Coordinates of C-alpha atoms in Angstrom, one line a residue:
X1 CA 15.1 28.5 2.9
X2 CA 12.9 27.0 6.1
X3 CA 9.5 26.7 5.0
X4 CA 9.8 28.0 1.2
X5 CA 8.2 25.3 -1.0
X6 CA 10.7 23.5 -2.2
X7 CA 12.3 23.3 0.9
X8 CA 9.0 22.9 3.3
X9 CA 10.9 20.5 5.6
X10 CA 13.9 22.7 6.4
X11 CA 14.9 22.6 10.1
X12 CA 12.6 18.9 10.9
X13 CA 13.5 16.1 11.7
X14 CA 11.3 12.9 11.0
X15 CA 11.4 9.9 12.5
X16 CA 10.3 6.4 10.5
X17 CA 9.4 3.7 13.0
X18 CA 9.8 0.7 11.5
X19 CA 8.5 -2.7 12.8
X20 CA 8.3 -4.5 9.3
X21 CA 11.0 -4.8 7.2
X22 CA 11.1 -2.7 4.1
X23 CA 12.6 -1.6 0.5
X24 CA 11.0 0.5 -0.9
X25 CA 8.8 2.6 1.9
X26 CA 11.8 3.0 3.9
X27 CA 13.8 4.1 0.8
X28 CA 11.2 6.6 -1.1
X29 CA 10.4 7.9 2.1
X30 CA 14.3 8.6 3.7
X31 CA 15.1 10.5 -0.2
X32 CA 11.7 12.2 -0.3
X33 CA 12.3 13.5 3.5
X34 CA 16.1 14.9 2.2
X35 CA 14.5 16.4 -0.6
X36 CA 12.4 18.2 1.6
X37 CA 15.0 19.5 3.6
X38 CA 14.4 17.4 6.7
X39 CA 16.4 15.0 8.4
X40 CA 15.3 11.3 8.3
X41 CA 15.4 9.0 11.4
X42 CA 15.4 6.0 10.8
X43 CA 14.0 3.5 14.0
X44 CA 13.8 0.1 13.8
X45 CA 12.2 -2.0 16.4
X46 CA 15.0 -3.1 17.6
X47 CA 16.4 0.3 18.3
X48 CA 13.8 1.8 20.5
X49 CA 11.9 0.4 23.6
X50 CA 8.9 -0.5 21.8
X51 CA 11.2 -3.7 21.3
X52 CA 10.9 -4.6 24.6
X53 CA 7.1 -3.5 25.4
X54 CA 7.3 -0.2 25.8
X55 CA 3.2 1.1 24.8
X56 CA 3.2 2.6 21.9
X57 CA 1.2 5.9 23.9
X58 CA 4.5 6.2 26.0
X59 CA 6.5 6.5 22.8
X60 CA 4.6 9.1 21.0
X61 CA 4.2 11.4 24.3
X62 CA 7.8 11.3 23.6
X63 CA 8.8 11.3 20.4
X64 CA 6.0 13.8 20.0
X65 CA 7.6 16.5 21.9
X66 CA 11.5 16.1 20.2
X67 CA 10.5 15.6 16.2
X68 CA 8.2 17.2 13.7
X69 CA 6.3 14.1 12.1
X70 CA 6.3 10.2 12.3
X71 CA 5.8 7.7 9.9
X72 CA 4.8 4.2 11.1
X73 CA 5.0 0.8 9.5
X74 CA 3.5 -1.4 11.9
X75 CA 1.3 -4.4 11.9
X76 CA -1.6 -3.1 14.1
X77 CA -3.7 0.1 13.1
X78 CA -4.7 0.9 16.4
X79 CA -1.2 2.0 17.0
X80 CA -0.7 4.6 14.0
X81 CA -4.5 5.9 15.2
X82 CA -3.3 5.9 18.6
X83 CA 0.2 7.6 17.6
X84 CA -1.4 10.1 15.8
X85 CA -3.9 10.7 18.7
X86 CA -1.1 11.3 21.8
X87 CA 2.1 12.5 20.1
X88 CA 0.5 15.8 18.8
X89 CA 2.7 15.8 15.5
X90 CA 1.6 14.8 11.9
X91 CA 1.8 11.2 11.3
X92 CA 2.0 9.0 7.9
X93 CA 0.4 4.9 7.9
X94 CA 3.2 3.7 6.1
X95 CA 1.5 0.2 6.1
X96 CA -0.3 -1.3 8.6
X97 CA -2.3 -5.1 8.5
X98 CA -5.5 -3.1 7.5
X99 CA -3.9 -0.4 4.9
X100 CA -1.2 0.8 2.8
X101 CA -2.8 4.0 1.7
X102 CA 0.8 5.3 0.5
X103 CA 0.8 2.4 -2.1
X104 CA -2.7 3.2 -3.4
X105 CA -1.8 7.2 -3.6
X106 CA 0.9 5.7 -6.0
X107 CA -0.7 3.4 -7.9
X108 CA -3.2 6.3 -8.7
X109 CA -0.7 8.4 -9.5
X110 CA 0.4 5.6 -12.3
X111 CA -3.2 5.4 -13.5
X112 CA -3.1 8.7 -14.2
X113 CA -0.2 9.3 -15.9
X114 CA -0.5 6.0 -18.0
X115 CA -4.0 6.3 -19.0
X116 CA -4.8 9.7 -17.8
X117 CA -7.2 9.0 -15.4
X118 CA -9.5 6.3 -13.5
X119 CA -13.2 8.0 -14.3
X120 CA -15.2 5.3 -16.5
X121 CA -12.1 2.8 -16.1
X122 CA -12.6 -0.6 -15.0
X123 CA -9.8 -1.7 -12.0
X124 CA -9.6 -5.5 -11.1
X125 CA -7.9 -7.5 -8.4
X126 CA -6.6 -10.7 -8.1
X127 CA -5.5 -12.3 -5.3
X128 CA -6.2 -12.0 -1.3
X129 CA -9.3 -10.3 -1.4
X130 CA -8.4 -8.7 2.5
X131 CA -5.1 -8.1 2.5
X132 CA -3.9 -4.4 3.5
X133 CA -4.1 -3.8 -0.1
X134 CA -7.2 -4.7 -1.2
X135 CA -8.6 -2.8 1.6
X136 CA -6.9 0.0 0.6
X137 CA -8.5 -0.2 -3.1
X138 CA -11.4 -0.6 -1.6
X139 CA -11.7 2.7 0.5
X140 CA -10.3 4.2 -3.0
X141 CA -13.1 2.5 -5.1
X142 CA -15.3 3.8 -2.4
X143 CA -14.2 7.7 -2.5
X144 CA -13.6 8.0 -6.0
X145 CA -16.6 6.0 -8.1
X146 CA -14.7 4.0 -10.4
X147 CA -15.4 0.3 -10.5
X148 CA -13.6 -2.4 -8.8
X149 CA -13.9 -5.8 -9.1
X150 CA -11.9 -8.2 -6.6
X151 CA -11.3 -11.8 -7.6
X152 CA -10.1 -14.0 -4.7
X153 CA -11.1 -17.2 -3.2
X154 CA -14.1 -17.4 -1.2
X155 CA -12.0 -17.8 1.9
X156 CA -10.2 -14.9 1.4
X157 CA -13.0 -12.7 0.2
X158 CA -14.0 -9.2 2.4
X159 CA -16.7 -10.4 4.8
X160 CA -20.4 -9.0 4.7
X161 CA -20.1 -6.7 7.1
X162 CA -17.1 -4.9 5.7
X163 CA -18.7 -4.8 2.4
X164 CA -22.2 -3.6 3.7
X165 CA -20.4 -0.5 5.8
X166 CA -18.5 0.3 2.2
X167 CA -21.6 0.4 0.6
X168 CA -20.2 1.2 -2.4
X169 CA -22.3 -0.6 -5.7
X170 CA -19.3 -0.1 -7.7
X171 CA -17.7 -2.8 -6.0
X172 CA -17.8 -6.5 -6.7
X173 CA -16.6 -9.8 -5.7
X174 CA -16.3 -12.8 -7.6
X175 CA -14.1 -16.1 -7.3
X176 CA -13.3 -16.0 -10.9
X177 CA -10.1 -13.7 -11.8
X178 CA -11.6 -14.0 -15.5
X179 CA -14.8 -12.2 -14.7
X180 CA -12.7 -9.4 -13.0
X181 CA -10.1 -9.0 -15.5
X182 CA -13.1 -9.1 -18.3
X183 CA -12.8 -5.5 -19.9
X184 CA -10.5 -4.4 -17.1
X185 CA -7.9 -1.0 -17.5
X186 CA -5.9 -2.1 -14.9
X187 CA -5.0 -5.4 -13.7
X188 CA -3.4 -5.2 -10.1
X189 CA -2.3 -7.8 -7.3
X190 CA -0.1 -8.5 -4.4
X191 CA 1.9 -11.2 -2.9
X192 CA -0.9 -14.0 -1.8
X193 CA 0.8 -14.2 1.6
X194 CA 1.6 -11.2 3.1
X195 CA 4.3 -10.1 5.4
X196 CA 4.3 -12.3 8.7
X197 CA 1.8 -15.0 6.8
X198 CA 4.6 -16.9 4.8
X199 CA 4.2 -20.3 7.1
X200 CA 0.8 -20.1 6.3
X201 CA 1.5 -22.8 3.0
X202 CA -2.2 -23.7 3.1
X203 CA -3.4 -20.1 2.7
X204 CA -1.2 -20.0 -0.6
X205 CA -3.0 -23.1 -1.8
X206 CA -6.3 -21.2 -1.9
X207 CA -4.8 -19.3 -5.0
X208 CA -4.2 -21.8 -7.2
X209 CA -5.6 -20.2 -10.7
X210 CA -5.3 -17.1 -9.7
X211 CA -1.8 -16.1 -11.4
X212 CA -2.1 -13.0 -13.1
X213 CA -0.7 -14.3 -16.8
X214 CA -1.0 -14.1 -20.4
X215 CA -3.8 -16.0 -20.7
X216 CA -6.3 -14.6 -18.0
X217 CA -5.4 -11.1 -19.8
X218 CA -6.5 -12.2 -23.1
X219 CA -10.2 -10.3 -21.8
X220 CA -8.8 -7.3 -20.6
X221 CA -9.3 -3.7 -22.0
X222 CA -7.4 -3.1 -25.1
X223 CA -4.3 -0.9 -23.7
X224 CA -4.5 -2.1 -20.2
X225 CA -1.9 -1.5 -17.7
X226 CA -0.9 -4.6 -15.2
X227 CA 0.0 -2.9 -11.3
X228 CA 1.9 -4.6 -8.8
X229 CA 3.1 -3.3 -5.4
X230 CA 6.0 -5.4 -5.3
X231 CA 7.8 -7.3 -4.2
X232 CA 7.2 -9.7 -6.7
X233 CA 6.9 -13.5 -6.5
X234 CA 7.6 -14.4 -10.0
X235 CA 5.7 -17.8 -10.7
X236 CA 2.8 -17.4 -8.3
X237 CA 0.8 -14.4 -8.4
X238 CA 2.3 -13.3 -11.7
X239 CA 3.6 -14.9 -14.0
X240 CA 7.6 -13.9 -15.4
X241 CA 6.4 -13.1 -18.9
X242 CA 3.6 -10.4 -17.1
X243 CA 6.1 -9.0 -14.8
X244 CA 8.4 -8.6 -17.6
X245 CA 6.1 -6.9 -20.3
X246 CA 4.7 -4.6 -18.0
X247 CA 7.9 -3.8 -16.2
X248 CA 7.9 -0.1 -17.4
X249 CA 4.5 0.7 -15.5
X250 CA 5.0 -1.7 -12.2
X251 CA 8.7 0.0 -12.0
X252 CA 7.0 3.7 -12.7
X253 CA 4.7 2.6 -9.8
X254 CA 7.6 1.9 -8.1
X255 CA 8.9 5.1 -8.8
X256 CA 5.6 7.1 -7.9
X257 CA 5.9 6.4 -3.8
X258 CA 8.5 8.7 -3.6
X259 CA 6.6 11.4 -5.6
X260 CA 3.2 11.3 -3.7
X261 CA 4.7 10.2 -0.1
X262 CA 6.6 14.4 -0.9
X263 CA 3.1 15.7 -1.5
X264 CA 1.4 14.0 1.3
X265 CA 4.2 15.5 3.2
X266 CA 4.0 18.5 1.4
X267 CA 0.9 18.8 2.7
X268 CA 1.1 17.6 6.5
X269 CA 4.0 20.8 6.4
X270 CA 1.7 23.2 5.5
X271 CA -1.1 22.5 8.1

């Protein structure tokens, strides 16, 4: 029934506006709505204005007033803030350039139900010490005291000032993936080149050494899990062998954005 628990959705209908491509967001986020109850609308780019310049304040006065919620995976954060702000109806960063605070709900998720928690754990990652994820980890590491250590060339490394607002002395930086994955729970990483970088070929050579493989894990934490968001360029940032042996968890992580996207939804529903 509309608005019983199970069924909290019942009646909505949300739209996911879409200007990156996607697999698994798009996916966990369409069944999760269904199982919900709501409808899922799914909007490309290319099938509303905002394709052809439309502001994205004139969108959500609209779309505000004809569906219940909006989920937005977008390449500027300014326009889920400013979504949020103008359209008057709950709204979900489904990935932005700065975050992907969806993926980090579920790779928390996996922590937890592989090693039953993050308290006391040790949480390293390699590779583009910026990107949307690390930033993400960051802001996690920040709210919930477990150490992080980040390993990513110096060019790619958080700058000062980010790290000084954080102010968080659980977090460290290092250009050496063996320091960070010394005594590590969990390993994580990411694509080196995220999504609209891939011409950037001398970005990628910044990584070189810093493939998650057997041999950098040699110094991690007896019983450690290895995390990737996927998808997965087997070769360069992890290595086939990794991917492989730790398939259970990375697919289980997989898995997990459609369980905590519900409850995030869950939630929004019963505001």
């Amino acid at each position: 029934t509309p608005g019983s628990p199970a069924q909290p959705l019942a009646g909505q209908t949300w739209a996911l506006i879409f200007s990156k491509l996607s697999t698994r967001t798009r996916v966990s986020f369409e069944v999760g709505i269904r199982e919900l109850g709501g409808f899922a609308m799914f909007l490309s780019s290319n099938d509303i204005q905002l394709g052809r310049g439309e502001l994205i304040k004139d969108t959500a006065r609209v779309l505000g007033r004809v569906v219940h919620g909006a989920i937005i995976r977008t390449y500027g954060q300014s326009d889920v803030e400013e979504f949020a702000e103008l359209s008057g109806i709950p709204t979900i960063n489904a990935l932005t350039d700065d975050e992907h605070p969806c993926q980090i709900l579920a790779d928390l998720q996996t922590v937890r139900e592989k090693l039953g928690g993050w308290d006391g754990k040790k949480i390293a990652f390699i590779g583009d010490g910026f990107s949307n994820m690390t930033r993400s980890w960051l802001w996690a590491a920040k709210r919930l005291g477990f150490e992080l250590s980040v390993a990513s060339p110096e060019a790619c490394q958080p700058p000062a000032e980010f790290l000084e607002k954080l102010d968080a002395p659980n977090v460290s930086v290092t250009e050496s993936p063996a320091e960070a994955v010394e005594g590590a729970d969990v390993i994580n990483t990411d694509v080196w080149l995220s999504m609209g970088q891939e011409d950037q070929k001398e970005k990628e050579e910044e990584f070189a050494g810093f493939q998650v493989n057997a041999d950098l894990l040699k110094s991690a934490a007896d019983g450690h899990i290895v995390l990737h968001c996927l998808p997965a360029y087997r070769g360069k940032e992890i290595s086939e062998q990794v991917l492989e042996l730790h398939a259970d968890t990375i697919f289980q992580e997989a898995e997990n954005r459609l369980h905590a996207q519900k409850a995030v939804m869950m939630a929004l529903a019963s505001c």
